[in-house]
Every structure is written in structure tokens, then in C-alpha cells.
GROMACS .gro file of C-alpha atoms in nm:
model
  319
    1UNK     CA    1   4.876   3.214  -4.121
    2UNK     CA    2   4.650   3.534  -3.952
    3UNK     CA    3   4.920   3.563  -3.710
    4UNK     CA    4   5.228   3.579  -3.952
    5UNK     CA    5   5.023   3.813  -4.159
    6UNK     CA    6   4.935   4.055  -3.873
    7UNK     CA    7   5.332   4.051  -3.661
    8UNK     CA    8   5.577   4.319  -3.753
    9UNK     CA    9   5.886   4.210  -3.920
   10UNK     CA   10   6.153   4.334  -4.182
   11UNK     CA   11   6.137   4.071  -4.499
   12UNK     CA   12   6.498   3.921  -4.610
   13UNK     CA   13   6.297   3.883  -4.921
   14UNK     CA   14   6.059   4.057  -5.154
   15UNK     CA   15   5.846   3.876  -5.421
   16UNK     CA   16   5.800   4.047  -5.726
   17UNK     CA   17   5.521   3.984  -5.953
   18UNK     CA   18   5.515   3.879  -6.335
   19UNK     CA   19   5.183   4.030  -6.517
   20UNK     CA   20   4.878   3.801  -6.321
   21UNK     CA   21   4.644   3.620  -6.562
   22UNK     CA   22   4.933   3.528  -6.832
   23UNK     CA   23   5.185   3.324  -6.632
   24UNK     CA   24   5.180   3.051  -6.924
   25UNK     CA   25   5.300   3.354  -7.157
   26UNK     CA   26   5.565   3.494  -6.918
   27UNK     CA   27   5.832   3.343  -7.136
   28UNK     CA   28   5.709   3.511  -7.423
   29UNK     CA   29   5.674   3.792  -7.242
   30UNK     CA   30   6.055   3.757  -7.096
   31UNK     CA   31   6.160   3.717  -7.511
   32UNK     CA   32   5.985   4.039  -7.551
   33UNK     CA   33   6.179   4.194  -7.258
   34UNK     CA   34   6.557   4.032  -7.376
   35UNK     CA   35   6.513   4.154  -7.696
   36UNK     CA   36   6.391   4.577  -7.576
   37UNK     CA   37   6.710   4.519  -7.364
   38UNK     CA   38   6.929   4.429  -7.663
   39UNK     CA   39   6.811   4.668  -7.904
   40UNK     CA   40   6.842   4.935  -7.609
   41UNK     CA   41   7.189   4.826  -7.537
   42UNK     CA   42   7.283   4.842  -7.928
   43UNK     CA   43   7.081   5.140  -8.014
   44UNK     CA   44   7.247   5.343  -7.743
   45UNK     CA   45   7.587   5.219  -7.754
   46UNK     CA   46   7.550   5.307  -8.149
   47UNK     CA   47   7.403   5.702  -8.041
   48UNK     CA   48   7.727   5.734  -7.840
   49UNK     CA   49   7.967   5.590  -8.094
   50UNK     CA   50   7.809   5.800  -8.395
   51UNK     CA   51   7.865   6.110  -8.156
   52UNK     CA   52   8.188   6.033  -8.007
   53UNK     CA   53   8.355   5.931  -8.357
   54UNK     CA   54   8.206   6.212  -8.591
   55UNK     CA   55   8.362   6.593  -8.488
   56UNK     CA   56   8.067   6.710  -8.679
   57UNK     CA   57   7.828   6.584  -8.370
   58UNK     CA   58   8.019   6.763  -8.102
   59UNK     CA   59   7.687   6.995  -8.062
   60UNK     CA   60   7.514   7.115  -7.789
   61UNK     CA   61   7.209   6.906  -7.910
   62UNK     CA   62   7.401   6.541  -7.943
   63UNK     CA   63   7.597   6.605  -7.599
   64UNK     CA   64   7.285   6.646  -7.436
   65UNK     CA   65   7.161   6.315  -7.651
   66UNK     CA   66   7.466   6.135  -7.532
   67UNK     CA   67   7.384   6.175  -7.181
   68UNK     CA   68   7.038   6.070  -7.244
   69UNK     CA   69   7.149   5.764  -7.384
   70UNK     CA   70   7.419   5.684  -7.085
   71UNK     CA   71   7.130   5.726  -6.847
   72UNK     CA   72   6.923   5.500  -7.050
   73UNK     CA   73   7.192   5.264  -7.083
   74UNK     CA   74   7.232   5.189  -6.674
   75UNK     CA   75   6.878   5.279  -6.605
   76UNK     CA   76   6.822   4.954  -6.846
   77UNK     CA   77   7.107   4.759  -6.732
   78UNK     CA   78   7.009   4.786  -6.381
   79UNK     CA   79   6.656   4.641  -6.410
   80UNK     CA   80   6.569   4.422  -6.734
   81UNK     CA   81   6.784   4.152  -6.656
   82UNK     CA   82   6.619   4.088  -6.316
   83UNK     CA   83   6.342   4.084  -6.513
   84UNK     CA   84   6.443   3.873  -6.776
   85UNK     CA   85   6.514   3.601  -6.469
   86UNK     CA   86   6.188   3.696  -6.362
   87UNK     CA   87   5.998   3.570  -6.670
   88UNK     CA   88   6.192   3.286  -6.758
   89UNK     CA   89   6.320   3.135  -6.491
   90UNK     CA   90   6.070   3.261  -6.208
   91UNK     CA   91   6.350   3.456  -5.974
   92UNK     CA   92   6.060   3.615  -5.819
   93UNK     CA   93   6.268   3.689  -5.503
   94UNK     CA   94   6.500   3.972  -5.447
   95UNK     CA   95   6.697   4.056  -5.105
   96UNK     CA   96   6.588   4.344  -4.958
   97UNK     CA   97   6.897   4.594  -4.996
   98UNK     CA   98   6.888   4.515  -5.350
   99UNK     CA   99   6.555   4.594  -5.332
  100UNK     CA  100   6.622   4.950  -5.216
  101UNK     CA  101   6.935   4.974  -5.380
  102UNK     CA  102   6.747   4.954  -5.723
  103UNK     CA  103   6.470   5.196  -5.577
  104UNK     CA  104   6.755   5.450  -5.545
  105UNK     CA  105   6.883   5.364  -5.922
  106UNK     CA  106   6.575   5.381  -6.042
  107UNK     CA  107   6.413   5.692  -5.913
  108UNK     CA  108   6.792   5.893  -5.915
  109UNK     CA  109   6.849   5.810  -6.307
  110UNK     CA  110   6.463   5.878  -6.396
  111UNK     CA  111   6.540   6.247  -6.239
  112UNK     CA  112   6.879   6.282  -6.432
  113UNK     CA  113   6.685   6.177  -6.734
  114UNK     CA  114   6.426   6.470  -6.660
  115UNK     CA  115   6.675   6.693  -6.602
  116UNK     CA  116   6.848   6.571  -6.947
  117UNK     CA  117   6.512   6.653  -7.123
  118UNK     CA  118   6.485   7.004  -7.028
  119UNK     CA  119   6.856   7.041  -7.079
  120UNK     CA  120   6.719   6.947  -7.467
  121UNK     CA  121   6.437   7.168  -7.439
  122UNK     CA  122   6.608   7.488  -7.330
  123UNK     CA  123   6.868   7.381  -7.651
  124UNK     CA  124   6.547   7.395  -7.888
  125UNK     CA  125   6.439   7.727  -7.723
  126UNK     CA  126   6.795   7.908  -7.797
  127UNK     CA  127   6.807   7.752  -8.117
  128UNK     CA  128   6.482   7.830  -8.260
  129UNK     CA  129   6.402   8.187  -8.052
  130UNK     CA  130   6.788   8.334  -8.011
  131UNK     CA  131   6.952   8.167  -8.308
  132UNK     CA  132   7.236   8.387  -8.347
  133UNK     CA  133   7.340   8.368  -7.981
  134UNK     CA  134   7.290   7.932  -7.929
  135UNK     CA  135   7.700   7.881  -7.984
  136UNK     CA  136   7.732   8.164  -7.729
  137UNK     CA  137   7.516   8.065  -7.456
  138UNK     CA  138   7.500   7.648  -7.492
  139UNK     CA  139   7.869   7.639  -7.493
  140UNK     CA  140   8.112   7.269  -7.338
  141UNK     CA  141   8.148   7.478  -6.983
  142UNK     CA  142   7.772   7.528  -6.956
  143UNK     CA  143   7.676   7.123  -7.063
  144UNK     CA  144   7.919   7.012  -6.795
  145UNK     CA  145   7.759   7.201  -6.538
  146UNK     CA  146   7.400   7.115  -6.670
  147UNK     CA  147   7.554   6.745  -6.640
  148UNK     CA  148   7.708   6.772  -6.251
  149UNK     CA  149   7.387   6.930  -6.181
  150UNK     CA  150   7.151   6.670  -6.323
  151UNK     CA  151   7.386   6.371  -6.101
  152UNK     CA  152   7.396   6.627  -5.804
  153UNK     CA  153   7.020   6.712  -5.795
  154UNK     CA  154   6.908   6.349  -5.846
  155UNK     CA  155   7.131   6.176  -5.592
  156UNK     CA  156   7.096   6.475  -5.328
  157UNK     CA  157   6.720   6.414  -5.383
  158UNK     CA  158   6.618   6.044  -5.405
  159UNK     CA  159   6.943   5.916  -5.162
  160UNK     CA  160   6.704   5.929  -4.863
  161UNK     CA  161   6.428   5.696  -5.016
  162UNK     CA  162   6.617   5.352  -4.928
  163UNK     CA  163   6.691   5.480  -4.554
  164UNK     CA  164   6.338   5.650  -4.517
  165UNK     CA  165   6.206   5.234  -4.646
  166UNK     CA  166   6.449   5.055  -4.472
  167UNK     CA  167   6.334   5.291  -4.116
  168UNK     CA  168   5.967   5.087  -4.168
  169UNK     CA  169   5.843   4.761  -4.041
  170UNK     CA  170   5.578   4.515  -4.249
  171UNK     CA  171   5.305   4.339  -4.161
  172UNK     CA  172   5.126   4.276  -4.448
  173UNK     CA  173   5.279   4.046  -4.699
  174UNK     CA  174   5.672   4.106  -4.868
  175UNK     CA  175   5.483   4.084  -5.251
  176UNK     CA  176   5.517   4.390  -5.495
  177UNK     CA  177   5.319   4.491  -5.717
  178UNK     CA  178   5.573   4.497  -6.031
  179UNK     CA  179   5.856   4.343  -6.182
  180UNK     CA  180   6.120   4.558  -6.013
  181UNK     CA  181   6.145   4.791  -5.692
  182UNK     CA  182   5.969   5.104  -5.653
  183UNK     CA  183   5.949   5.360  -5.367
  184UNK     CA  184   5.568   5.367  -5.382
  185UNK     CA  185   5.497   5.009  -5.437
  186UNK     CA  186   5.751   4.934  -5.111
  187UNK     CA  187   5.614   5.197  -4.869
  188UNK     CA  188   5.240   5.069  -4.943
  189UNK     CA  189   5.346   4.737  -4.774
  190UNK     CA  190   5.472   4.890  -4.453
  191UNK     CA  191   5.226   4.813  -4.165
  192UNK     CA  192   5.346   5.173  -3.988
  193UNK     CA  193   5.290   5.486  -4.077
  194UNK     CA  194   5.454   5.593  -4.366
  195UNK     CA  195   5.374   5.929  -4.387
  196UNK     CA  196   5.723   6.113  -4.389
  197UNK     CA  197   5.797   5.814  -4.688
  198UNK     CA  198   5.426   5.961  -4.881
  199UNK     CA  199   5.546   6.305  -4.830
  200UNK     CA  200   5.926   6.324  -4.904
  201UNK     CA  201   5.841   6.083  -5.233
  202UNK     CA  202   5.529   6.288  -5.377
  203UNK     CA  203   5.797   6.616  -5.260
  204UNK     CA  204   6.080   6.399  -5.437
  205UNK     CA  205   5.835   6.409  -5.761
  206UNK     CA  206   5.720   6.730  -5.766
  207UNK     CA  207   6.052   6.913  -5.705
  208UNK     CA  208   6.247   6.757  -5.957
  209UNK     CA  209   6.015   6.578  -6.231
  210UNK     CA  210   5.729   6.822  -6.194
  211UNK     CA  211   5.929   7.116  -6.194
  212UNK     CA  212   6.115   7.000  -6.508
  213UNK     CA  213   5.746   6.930  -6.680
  214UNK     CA  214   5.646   7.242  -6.609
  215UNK     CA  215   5.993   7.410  -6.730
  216UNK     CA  216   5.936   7.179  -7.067
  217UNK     CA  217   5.606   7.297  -7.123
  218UNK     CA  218   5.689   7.717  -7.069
  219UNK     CA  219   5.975   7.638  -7.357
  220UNK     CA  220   5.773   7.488  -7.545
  221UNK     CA  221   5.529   7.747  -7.530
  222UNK     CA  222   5.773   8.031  -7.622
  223UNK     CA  223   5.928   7.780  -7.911
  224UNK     CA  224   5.540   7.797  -8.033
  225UNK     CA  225   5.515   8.114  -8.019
  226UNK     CA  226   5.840   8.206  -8.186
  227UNK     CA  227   5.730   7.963  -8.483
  228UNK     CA  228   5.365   8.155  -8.514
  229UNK     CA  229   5.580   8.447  -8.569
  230UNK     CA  230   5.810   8.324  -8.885
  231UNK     CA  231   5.683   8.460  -9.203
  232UNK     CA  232   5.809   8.190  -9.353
  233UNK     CA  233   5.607   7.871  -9.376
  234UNK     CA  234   5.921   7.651  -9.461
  235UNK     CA  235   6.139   7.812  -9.181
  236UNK     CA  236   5.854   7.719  -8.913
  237UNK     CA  237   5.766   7.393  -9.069
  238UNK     CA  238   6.220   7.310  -9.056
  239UNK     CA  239   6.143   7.490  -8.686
  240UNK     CA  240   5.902   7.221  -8.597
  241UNK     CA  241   6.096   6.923  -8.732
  242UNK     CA  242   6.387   6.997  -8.475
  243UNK     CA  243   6.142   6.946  -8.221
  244UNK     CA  244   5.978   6.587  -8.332
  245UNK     CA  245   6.257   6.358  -8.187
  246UNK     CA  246   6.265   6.567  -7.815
  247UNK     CA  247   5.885   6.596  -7.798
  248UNK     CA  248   5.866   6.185  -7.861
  249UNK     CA  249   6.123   6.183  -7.568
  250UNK     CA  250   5.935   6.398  -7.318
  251UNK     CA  251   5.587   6.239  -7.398
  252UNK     CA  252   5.732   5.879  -7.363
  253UNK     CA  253   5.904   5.953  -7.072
  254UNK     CA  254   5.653   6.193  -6.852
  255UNK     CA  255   5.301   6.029  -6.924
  256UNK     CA  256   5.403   5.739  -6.843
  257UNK     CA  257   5.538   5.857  -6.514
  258UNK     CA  258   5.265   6.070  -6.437
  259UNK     CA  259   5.004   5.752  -6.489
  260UNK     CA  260   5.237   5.592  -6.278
  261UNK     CA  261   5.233   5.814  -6.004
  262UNK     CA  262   4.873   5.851  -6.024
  263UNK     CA  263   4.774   5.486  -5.963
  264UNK     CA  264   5.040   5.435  -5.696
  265UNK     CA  265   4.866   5.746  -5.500
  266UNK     CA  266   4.496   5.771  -5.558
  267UNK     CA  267   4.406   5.416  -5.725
  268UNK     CA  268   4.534   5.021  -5.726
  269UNK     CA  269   4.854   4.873  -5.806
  270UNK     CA  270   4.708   4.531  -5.895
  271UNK     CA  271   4.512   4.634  -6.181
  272UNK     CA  272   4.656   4.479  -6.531
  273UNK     CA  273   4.668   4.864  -6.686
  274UNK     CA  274   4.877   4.987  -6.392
  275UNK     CA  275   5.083   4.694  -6.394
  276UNK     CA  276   5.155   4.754  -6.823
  277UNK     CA  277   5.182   5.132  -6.765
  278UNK     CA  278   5.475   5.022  -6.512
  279UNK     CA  279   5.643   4.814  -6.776
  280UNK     CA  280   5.618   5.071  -6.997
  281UNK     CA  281   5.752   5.351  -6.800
  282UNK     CA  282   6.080   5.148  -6.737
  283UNK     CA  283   6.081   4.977  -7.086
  284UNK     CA  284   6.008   5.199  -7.376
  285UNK     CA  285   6.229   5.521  -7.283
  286UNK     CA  286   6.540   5.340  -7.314
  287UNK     CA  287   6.415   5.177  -7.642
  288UNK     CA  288   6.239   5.469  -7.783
  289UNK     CA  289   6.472   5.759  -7.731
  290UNK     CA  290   6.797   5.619  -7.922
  291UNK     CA  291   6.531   5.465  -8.251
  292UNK     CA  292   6.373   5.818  -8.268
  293UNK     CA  293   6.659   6.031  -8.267
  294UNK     CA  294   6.804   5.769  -8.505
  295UNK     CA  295   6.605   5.781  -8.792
  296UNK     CA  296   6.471   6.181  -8.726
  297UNK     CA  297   6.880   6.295  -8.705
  298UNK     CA  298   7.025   6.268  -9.067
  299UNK     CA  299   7.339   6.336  -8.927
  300UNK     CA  300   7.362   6.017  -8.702
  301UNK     CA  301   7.125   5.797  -8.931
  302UNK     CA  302   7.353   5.832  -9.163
  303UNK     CA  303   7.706   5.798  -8.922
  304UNK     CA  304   7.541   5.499  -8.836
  305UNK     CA  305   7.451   5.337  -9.151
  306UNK     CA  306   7.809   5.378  -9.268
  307UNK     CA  307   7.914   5.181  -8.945
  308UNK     CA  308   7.680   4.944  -9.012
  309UNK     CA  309   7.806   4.950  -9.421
  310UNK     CA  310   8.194   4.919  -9.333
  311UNK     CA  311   8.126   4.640  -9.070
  312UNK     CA  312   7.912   4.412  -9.359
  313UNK     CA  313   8.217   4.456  -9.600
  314UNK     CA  314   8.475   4.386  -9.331
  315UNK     CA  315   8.267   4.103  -9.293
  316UNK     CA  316   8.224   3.983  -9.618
  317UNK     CA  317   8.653   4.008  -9.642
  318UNK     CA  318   8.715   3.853  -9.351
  319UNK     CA  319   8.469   3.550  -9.267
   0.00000   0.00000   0.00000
């Protein structure tokens, strides 16, 4: 067994891992996961119908949501049912270019998502500080751009992780630390030095998600200090409400990520909070995002509540 541990080979195979220390709950755990994925594929399906069928939505703000939840809709799509098998029927194993082929997916659609979420915050910061001129600068030419960009940036950026992974040999063992493939947790197996891999990816980070955060933060400071400024109480308290559904967004999305990114760099993968902060990097976003702007947008609560309304009686007609 030494001697297979210690020889250099390429794995047809890696093993992902469950949570440790509750494999009699993984199939409640896999329930819990089936039923994020639905209401993630329901809740964003709904976000895109509401804005697609209702000329009212064609804004700026609901574009940019659209695209958020189109991201979260493949991000999703291309992970939670490997997981599902994972939990509840114990697929632990997953062939190796699938393996990189879903670290692509899902470091590529986390930086679109980023790049989505400024998009949003930049929207808030015309909005709130240059009211008069928002239709003038956030106009359909500019969102298309801001949308080639975000695919273009992402795929020019995290395209070489798979080839820089697949260029390493392993010695160690072919088990992950999570329920799905990431850069970090792949390179950490590799028994040769991975240095270019620990480089480009913390580059990877910084140049697209950090830059974004830090973007995100220097809007949000001008928003603030645009709102300090109102003499009306009511205008900056309406000011601040416009802001509640994107700032749930960004903080669900980057602390995560930044946890994440943390413990895969300076601390252990195996411990139980990195493996839950995993989980929830990948499963809340796509849950979270739709729900919030749901029930904080009147305009699509109530586009979708009138779906929901017309589809009862249609049922109730014809049973």
C-alpha cells in the first residue's frame, strides 16, 4: 500500500467526499440538496419569465438580474445533481476530465457572476448618485457589452486551470476534499510542484473576483456617501432599500468565497467548517439570489404571484 501511495500516476478516477462524521444522514442531507436545486431551478426560471414577459421589467436593473439568474441556473445544473448521486446513491467517483471540466464551469461562471454583481452595483451608483443621466448611460448597447465581457473575461481567465491540472502527476491519494471539483482542492493532491497552478489560481482570484470586490466596495462607498447627503430622510431611507436585495447578493456570494479561498491556502480542507463553507459557497447563491430579489422587487413579486394566480385557476378549470 506505501508503494502505491508514494509512485506517480494520473488517477482515471477521483473520489469525492460526502460531509465525514454524518454518513448515516447523507440521505437527508442529499433531500436537503434536491430540494435547493429545485427551488433554484423554479425560482430562477420564474425571475426570467417575470422579466422576459412584463415590458415594464426591460430595465437596466432586471437585465442585469436576468443574467444573474442564467448563471445561477447552469452554475447549479452543472454540480447539484452529481451531488445529489453523491448522497444518495454514493457515486463518489468521477472521471477525471469531468473532473476538470467542472473545475472550469465552476470557477468561469463564479467570475461571470462577479462580474454580474458589479454590473448591479455600478446600476445602483448611476441610479442613486446621477439619477437624471441612468437611462443615458446604462442603456441595451452598454448591458450587451457588460454581458460579452463578463463570458470573455471569465473564460479567457479560468480556461487554463484544467490544462495547468491535467500538466501534474499524483502521488498522494485521488480523494477530494468536497462534493464537487475545485482547482485548489485538485492541485493540493499533485505530488509535483504546483507552483505555476498556486500562482495563476490565487492571480485567477485576485484579478477578476478581487478586483470586482474591491470595485463593489468603492460604489458602495460613493452610494453612501451620496445618501449622507439627501436632506431628505425618506429619499435616503427609499435610497437604501434599492440596495437590500444586491447587498444580500454580494455578501452571499463573496464571503463565502473569500472563506473558501482562505482555508484552501493558509489552513485545512478536512475540517467540517471548511467542508460546510464549501457547500455553501456553491449552494446558497443560486437559492438566495432569485428568493431575495423576489420578495424585495414589488414589481416581479407581484408578476409572479399573478403567474402563480392564473396557473391555480387554470387549474381548478381544467383538472
Amino acid at each position: 500500500m506505501s508503494d502505491f501511495n508514494t509512485s506517480v500516476f494520473q488517477p482515471s478516477t477521483f473520489v469525492l467526499t460526502g460531509v465525514p462524521g454524518l454518513e448515516s444522514a447523507h440521505s437527508w442531507i442529499g433531500f436537503s440538496v434536491c430540494f435547493m436545486y429545485i427551488i433554484a431551478l423554479m425560482a430562477n426560471c420564474a425571475i426570467l419569465f417575470a422579466v422576459k414577459t412584463d415590458c415594464s421589467l426591460h430595465e437596466p436593473m432586471y437585465i442585469l438580474l436576468c443574467m444573474l439568474s442564467l448563471i445561477d441556473l447552469i452554475l447549479s445544473s452543472c454540480t447539484m445533481p452529481k451531488m445529489i448521486s453523491l448522497f444518495w446513491m454514493d457515486a463518489k467517483e468521477m472521471a477525471f476530465n469531468a473532473c476538470l471540466t467542472q473545475v472550469f464551469f465552476i470557477h468561469a461562471l463564479s467570475a461571470m457572476e462577479s462580474s454580474v454583481l458589479l454590473a448591479m452595483s455600478f446600476d445602483r451608483y448611476v441610479a442613486i448618485c446621477h439619477p437624471l443621466r441612468h437611462a443615458s448611460i446604462l442603456t441595451n448597447r452598454l448591458l450587451i457589452k457588460v454581458g460579452l465581457v463578463a463570458v470573455g473575461r471569465s473564460v479567457l481567465v479560468f480556461i487554463p486551470l484544467p490544462f495547468l491540472l491535467n500538466r501534474l502527476s499524483f502521488c498522494r491519494s485521488n480523494m477530494l476534499s468536497h462534493s464537487y471539483c475545485l482547482h485548489q482542492d485538485v492541485m493540493k493532491l499533485s505530488c509535483v510542484d504546483a507552483t505555476v497552478n498556486f500562482v495563476y489560481g490565487l492571480f485567477a482570484i485576485l484579478a477578476v473576483m478581487g478586483l470586482d470586490c474591491v470595485l463593489i466596495l468603492l460604489s458602495y462607498i460613493l452610494i453612501v456617501k451620496t445618501i449622507v447627503s439627501l436632506s431628505s430622510t425618506e429619499a435616503g431611507i427609499k435610497a437604501i432599500n434599492t440596495c437590500v436585495s444586491h447587498l444580500c447578493a454580494v455578501l452571499g456570494f463573496y464571503i463565502p468565497l473569500i472563506g473558501l479561498s482562505v482555508v484552501h491556502r493558509f489552513g485545512s480542507t478536512h475540517t467540517n467548517s471548511a467542508i460546510w463553507m464549501a457547500n455553501v459557497y456553491l449552494l446558497v447563491p443560486p437559492v438566495l439570489n432569485p428568493i431575495v430579489y423576489g420578495m424585495q422587487t414589488r414589481q416581479i413579486r407581484q408578476k409572479i404571484l399573478i403567474l402563480f394566480h392564473h396557473n391555480t385557476i387554470h387549474a381548478e378549470r381544467f383538472p
